[in-house]
CSV table of N, CA and C in Angstrom, one decimal:
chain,number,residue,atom,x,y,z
A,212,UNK,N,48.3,16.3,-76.2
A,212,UNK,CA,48.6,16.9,-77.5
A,212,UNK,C,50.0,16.4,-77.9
A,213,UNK,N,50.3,16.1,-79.0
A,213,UNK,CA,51.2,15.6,-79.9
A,213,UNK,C,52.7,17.2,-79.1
A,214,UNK,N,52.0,18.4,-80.2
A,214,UNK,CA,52.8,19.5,-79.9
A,214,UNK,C,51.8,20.7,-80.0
A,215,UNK,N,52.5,21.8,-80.0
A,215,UNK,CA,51.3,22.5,-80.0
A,215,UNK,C,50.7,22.7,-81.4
A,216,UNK,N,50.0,23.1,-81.4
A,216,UNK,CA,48.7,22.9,-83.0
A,216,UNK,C,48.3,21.3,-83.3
A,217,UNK,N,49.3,20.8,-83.1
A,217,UNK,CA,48.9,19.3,-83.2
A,217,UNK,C,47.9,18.2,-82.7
A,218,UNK,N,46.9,17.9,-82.7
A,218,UNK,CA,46.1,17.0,-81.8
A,218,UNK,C,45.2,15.9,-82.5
A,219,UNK,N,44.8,14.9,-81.9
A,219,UNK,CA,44.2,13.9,-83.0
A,219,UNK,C,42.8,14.0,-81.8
A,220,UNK,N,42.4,14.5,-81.0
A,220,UNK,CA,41.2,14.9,-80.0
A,220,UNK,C,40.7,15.5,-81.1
A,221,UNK,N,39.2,15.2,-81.5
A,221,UNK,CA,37.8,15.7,-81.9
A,221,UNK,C,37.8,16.9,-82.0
A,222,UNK,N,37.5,16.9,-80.5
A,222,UNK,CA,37.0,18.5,-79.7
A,222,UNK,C,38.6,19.5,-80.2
A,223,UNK,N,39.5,19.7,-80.5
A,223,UNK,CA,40.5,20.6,-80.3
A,223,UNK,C,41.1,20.9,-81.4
A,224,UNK,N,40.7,22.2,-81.9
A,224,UNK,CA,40.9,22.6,-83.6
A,224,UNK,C,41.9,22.8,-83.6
A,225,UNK,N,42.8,22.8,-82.3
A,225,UNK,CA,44.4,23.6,-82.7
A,225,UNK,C,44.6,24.4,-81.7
A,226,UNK,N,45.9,24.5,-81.5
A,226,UNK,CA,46.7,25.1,-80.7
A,226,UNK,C,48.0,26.6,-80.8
A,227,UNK,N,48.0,27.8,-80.4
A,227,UNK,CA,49.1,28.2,-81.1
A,227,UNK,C,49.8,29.2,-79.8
A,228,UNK,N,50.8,29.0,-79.8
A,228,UNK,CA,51.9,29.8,-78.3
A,228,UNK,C,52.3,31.1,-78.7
A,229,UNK,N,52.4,31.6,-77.9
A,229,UNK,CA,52.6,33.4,-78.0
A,229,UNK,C,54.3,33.7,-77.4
A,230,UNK,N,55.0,34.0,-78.0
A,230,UNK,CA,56.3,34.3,-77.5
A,230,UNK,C,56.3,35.3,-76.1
A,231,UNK,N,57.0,34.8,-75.2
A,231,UNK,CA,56.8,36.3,-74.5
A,231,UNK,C,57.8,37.0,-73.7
A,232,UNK,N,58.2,37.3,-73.2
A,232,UNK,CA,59.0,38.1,-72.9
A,232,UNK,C,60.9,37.8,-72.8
A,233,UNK,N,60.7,36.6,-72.6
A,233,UNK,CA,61.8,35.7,-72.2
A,233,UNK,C,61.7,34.7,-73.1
A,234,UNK,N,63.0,35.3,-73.9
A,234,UNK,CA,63.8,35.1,-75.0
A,234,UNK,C,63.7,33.5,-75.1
A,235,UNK,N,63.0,32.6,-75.9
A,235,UNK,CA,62.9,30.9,-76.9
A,235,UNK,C,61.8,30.9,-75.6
A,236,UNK,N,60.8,31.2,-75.2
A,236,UNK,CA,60.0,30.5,-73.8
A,236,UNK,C,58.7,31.2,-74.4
A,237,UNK,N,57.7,30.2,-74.4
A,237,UNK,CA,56.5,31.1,-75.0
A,237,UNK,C,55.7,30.8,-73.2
A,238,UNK,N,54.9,32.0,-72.8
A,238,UNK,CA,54.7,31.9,-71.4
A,238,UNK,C,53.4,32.3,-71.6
A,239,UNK,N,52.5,32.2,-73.3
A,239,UNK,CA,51.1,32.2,-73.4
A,239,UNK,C,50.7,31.5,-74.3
A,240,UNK,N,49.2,31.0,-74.6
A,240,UNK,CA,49.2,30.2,-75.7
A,240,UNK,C,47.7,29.6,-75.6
A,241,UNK,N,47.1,29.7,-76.7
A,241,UNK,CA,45.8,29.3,-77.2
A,241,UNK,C,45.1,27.8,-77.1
A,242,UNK,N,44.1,27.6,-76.7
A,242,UNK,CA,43.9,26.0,-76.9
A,242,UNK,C,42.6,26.6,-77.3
A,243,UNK,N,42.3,26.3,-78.9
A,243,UNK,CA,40.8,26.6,-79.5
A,243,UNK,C,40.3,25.0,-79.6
A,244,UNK,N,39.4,25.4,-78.7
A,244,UNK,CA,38.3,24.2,-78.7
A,244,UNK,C,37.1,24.1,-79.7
A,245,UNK,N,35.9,23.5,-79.5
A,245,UNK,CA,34.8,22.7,-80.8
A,245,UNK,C,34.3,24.3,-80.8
A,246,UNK,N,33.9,25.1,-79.1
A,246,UNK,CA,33.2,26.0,-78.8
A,246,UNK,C,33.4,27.3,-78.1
A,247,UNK,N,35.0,27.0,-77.8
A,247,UNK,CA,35.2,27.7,-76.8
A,247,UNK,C,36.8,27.8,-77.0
A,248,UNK,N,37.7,28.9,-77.0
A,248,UNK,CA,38.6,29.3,-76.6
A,248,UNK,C,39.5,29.4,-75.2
A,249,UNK,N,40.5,28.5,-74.7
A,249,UNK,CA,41.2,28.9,-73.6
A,249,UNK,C,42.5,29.4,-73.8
A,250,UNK,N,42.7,30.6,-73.2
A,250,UNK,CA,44.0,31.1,-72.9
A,250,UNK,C,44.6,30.8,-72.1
A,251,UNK,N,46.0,30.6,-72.1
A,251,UNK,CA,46.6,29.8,-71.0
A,251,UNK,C,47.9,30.4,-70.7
A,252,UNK,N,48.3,31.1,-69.8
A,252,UNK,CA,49.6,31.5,-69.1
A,252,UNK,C,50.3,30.7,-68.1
A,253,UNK,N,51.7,31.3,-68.3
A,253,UNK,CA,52.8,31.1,-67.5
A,253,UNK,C,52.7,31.3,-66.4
A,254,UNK,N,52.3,31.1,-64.8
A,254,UNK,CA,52.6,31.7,-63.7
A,254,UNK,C,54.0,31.8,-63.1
A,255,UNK,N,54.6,32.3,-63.4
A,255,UNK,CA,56.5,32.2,-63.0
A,255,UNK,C,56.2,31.9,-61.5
A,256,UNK,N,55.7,32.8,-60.6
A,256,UNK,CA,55.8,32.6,-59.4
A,256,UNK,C,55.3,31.1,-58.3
A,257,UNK,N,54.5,30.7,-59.5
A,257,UNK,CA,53.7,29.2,-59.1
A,257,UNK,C,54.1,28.0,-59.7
A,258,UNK,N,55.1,28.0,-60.8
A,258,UNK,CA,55.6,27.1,-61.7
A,258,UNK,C,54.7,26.3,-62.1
A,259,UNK,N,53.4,27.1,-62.8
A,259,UNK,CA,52.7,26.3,-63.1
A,259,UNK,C,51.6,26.8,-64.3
A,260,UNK,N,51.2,26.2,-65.7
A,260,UNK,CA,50.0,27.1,-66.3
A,260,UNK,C,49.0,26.8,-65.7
A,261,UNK,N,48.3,28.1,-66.0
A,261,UNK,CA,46.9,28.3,-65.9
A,261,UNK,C,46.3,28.8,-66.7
A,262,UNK,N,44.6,28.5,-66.9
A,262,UNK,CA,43.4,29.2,-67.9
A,262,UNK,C,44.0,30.9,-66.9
A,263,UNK,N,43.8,32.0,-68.0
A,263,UNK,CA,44.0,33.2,-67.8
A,263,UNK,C,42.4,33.3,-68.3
A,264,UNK,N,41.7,33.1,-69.1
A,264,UNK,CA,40.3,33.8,-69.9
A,264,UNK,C,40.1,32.7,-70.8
A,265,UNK,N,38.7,32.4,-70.9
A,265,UNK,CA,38.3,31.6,-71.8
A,265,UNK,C,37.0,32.5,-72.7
A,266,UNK,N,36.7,32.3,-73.5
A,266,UNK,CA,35.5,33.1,-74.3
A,266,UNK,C,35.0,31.9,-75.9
A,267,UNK,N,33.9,32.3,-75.6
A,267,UNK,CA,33.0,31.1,-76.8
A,267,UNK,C,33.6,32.1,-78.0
A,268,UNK,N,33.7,31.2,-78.7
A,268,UNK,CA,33.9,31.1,-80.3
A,268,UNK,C,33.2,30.9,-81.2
A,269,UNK,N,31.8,30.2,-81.0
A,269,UNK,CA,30.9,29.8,-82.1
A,269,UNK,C,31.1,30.8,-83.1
A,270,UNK,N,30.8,31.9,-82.7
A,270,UNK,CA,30.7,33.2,-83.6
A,270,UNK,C,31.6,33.8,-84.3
A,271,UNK,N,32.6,33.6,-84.2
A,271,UNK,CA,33.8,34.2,-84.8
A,271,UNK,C,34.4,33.4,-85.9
A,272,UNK,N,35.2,33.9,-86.4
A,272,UNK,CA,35.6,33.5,-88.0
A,272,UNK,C,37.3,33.3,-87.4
A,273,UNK,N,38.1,32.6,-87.9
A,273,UNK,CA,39.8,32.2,-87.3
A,273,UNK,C,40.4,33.5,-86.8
A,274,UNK,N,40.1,34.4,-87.8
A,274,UNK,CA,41.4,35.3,-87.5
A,274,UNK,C,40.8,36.0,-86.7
A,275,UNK,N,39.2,36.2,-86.5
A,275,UNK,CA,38.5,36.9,-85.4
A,275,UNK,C,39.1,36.3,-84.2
A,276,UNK,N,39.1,35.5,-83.7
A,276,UNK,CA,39.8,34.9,-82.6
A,276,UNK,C,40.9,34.6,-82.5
A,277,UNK,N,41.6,34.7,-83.1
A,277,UNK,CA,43.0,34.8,-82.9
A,277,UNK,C,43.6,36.7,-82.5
A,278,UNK,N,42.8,37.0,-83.4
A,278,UNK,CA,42.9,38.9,-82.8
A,278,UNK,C,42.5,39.0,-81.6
A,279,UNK,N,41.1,38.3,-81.0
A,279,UNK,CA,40.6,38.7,-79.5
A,279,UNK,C,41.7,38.1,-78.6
A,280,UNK,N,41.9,36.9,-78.9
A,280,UNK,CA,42.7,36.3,-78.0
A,280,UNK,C,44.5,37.2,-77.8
A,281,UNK,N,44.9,37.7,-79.3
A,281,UNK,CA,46.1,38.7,-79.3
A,281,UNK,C,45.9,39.3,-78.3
A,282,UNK,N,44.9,40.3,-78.1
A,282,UNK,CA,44.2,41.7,-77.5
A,282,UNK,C,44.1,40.7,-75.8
A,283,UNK,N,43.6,39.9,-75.8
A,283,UNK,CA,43.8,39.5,-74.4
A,283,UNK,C,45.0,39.1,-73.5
A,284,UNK,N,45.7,38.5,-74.4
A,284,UNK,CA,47.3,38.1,-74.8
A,284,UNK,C,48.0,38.6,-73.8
A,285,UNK,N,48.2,40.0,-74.7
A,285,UNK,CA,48.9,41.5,-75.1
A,285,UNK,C,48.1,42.1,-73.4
A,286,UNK,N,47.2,42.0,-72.9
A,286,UNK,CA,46.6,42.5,-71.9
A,286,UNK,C,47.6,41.8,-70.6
A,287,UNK,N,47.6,40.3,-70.8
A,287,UNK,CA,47.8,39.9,-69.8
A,287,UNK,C,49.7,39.9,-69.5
A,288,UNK,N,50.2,40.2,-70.7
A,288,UNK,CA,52.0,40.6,-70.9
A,288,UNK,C,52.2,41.6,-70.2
A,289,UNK,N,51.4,43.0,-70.2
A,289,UNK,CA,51.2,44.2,-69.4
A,289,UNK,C,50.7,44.2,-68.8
A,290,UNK,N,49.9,43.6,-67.7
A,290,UNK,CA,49.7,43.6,-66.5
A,290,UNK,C,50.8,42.8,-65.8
A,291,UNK,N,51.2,41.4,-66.8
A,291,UNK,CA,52.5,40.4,-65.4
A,291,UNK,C,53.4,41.2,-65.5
A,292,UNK,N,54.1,41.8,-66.6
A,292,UNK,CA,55.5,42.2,-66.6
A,292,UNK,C,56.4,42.6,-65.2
A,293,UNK,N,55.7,43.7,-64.5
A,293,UNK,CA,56.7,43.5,-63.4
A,293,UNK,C,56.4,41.9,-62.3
A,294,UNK,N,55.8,41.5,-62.5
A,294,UNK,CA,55.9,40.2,-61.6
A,294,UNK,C,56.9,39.1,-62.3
A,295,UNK,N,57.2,39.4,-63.7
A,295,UNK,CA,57.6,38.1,-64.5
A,295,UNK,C,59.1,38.8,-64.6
A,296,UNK,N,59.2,39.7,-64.4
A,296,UNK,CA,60.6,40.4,-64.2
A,296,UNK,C,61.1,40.1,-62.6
A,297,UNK,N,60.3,40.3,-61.8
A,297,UNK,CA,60.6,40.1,-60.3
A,297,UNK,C,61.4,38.5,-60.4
A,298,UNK,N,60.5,37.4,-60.8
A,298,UNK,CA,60.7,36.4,-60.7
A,298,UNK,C,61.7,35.9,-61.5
A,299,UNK,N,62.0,36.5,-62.6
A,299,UNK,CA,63.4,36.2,-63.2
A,299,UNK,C,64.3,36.4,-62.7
A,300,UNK,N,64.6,37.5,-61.8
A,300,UNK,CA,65.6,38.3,-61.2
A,300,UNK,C,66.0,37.6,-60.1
A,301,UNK,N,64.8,36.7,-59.5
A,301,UNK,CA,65.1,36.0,-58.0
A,301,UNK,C,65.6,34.7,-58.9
A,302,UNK,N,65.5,34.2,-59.8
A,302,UNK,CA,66.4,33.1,-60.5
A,302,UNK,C,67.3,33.2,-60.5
A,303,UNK,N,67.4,34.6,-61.2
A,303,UNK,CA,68.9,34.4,-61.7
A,303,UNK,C,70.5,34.7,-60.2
A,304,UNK,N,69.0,35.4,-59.8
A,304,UNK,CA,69.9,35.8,-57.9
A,304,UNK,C,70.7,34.9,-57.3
A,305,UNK,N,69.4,33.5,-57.6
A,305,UNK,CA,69.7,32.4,-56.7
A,305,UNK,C,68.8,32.4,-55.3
A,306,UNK,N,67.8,33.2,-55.4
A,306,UNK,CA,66.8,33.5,-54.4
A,306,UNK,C,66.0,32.5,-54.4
């Protein structure tokens, strides 16, 4: 991909990053495909993204999926928070 939302791939309607906790760093973010939506997170402790949830789209209308994927989002911000806090705190430690 070009950047995010940007792509000249077929299969890939667009792209859009979720701000998250840590201030200019988006550490979630959408890859909507032909059929299928991937969510994709930050793992701080693995330095690495990963698919968090993927779910078919045929059926939904844009802003329908962009709300599900919010709602999943917003799920996965409150479940990492204390892990993505831990792992900032050992950065900034020097740990």
């Amino acid at each position: 991909m070009k950047k995010i939302g940007e792509s000249d791939h077929p299969k890939i309607h667009g792209a859009m990053g979720f701000p998250g906790s840590t201030p200019g760093a988006i550490e979630a973010f959408l890859l909507n495909m032909e059929e299928v939506t991937h969510l994709l997170v930050f793992d701080s402790a693995e330095q690495r993204w990963r698919v968090y949830e993927s779910f078919d789209n045929t059926d939904m209308a844009h802003q329908e999926m962009i709300d599900h994927a919010t709602e999943i989002v917003n799920d996965w911000f409150a479940e990492s928070l204390a892990d993505r806090i831990a792992t900032a705190e050992e950065v900034d430690s020097g740990s």
